[in-house]
Short mmCIF file of C-alpha atoms in Angstrom, two decimals:
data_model
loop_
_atom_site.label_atom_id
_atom_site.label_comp_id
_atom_site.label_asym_id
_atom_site.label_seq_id
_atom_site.Cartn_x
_atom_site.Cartn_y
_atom_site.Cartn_z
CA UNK A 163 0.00 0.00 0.00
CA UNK A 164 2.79 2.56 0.67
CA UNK A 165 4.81 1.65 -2.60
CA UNK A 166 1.67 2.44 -4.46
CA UNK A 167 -0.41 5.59 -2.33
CA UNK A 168 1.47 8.01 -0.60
CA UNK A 169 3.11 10.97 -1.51
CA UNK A 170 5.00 12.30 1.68
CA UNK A 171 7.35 10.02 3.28
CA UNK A 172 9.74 10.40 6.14
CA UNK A 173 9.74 13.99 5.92
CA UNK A 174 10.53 14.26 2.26
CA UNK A 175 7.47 14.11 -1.49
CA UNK A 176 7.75 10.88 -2.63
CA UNK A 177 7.46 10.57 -6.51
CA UNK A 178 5.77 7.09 -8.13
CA UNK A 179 8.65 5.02 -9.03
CA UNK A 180 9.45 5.28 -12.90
CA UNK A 181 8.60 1.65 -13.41
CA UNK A 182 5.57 1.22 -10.99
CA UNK A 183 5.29 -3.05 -11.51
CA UNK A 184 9.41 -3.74 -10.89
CA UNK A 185 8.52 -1.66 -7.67
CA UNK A 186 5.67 -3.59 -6.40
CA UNK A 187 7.69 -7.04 -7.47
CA UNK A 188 10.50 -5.45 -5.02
CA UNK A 189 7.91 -4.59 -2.52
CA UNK A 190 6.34 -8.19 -2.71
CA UNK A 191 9.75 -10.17 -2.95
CA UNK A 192 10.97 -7.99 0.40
CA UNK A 193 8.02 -10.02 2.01
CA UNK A 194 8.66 -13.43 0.68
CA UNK A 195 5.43 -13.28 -1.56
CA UNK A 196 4.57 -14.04 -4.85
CA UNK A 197 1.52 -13.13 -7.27
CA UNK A 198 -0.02 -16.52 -8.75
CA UNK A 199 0.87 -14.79 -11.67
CA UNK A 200 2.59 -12.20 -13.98
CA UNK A 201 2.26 -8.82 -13.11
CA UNK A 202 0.82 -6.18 -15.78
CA UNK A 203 0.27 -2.53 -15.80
CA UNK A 204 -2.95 -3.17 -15.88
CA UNK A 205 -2.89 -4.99 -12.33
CA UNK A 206 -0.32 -2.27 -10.89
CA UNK A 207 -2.44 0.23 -11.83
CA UNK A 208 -5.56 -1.11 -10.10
CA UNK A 209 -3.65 -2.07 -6.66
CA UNK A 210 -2.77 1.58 -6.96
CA UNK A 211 -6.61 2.47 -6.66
CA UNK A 212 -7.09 -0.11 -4.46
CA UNK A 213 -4.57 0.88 -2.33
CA UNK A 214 -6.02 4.54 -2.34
CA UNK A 215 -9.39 3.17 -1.23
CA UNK A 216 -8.50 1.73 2.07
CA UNK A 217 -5.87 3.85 2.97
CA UNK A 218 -8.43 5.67 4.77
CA UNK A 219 -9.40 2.69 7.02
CA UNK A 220 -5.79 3.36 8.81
CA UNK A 221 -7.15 6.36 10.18
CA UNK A 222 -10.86 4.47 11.56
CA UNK A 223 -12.52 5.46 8.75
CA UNK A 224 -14.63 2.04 8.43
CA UNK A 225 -17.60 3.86 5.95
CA UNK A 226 -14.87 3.74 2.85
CA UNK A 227 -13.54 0.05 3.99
CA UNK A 228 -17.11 -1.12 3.69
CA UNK A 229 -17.43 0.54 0.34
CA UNK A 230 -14.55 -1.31 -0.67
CA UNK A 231 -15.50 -4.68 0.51
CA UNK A 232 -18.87 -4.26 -1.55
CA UNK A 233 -17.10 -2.84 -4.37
CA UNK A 234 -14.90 -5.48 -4.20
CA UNK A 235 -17.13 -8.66 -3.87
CA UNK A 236 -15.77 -9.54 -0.61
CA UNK A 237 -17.70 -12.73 0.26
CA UNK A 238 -15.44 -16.06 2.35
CA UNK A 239 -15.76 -19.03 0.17
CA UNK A 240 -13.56 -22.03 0.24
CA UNK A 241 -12.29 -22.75 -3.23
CA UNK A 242 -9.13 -24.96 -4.95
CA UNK A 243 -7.64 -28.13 -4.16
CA UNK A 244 -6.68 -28.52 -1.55
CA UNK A 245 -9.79 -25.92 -0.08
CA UNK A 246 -8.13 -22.39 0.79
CA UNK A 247 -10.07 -20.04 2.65
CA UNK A 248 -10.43 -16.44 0.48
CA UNK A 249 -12.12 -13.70 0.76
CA UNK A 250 -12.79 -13.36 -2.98
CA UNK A 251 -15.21 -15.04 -5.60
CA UNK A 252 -13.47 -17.98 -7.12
CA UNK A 253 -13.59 -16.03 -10.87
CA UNK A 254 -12.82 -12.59 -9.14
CA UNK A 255 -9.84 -10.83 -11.12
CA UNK A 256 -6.44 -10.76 -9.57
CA UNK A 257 -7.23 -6.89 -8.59
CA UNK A 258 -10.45 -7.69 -6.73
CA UNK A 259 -9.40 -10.59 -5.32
CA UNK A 260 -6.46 -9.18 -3.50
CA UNK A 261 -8.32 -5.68 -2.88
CA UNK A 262 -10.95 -8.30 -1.12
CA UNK A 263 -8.61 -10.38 0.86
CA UNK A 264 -7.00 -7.10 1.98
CA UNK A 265 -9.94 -5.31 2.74
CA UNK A 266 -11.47 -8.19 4.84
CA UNK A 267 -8.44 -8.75 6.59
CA UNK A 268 -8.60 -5.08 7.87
CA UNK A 269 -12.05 -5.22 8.67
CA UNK A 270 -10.89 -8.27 10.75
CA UNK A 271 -8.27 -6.45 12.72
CA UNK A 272 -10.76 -3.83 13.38
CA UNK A 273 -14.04 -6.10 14.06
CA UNK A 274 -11.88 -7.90 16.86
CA UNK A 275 -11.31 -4.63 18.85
CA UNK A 276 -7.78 -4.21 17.53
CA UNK A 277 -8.22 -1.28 15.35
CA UNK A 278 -6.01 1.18 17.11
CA UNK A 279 -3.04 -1.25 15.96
CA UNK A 280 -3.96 0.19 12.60
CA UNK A 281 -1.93 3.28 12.56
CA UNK A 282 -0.71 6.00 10.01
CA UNK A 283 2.38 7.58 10.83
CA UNK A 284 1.94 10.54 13.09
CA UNK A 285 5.23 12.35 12.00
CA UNK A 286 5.31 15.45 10.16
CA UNK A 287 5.73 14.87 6.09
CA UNK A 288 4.79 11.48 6.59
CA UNK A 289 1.56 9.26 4.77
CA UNK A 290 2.99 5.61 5.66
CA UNK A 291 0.50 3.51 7.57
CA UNK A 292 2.00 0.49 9.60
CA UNK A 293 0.36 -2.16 11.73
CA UNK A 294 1.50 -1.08 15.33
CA UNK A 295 2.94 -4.49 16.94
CA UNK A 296 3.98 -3.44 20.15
CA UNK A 297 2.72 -4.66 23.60
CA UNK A 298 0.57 -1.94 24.16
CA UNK A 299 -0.20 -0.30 20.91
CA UNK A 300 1.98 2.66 21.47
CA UNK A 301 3.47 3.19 18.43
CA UNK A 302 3.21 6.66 16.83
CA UNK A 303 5.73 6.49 13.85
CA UNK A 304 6.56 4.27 10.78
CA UNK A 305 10.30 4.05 11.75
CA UNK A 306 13.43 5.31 13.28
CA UNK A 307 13.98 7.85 11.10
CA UNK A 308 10.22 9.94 11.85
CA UNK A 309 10.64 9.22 15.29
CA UNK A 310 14.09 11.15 15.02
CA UNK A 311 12.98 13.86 13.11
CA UNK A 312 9.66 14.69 15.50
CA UNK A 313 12.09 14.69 18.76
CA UNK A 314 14.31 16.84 17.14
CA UNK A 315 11.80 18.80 16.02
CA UNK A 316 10.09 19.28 19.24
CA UNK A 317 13.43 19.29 20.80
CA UNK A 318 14.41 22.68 18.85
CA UNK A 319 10.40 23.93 19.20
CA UNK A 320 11.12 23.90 23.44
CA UNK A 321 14.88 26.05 23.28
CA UNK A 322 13.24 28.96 20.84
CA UNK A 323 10.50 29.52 23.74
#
């Protein structure tokens, strides 16, 4: 979702990558994942929407996820051999599918009273959204680097006064 949606990270505009699909392959090999098949523009290009549509959910806004998971045909079936639980109609394009899966697996995290873990980064110049992991949901930044740059920040804000 952050490859494909923001455009302000860690302090600095972020620019779509010239070649949007070798980006998300990067993005989806750094997690050990791979697409049941070949990318196109076509599919980059719709995760890109996608990934604009539940961005918002990362801030509690659940009246867009729903959207999405209508839009989307999310609906659990069990389907293939051996059965695999989805979230998506068995014929449901690559883009759907995975916009489905996604979008149900948020709506998960949030139906379960965990929805606070769902966090967009709170630094200044900063769109990334994270899952917070911590012990007691305390996170507040994406990484080292905006957690840095806000205590410096506030750090210079208390000498001028």
């Amino acid at each position: 979702m952050n490859e494909l949606h923001v455009t302000q990270a860690r302090g600095r505009a972020v620019t779509p990558p010239p070649d949007r699909r070798a980006a998300l392959q990067e993005a989806f090999a750094r997690q050990n994942w791979t697409p049941g098949h070949t990318l196109t523009s076509a599919d980059v290009d719709r995760l890109a929407e996608v990934a604009a549509e539940l961005h918002p959910a990362f801030s509690g806004d659940i009246t867009s996820l729903n959207q999405a998971l209508v839009r989307h045909a999310a609906v659990p079936n069990l389907h293939g051999d051996p059965p695999v639980l989805a979230f998506h109609a068995p014929d449901a394009d690559w883009a759907d599918a995975l916009a489905a899966d996604a979008g149900t697996a948020l709506a998960m995290v949030i139906g379960v009273g965990q929805g606070q873990r769902l966090r967009s980064c709170e630094a200044d110049g900063c769109e990334l959204v994270f899952f917070d992991v911590t012990r007691n949901a305390s996170r507040r930044f994406c990484g080292l680097p905006c957690q840095n740059r806000a205590k410096a920040s506030a750090y210079r804000a208390r000498r001028r006064t």
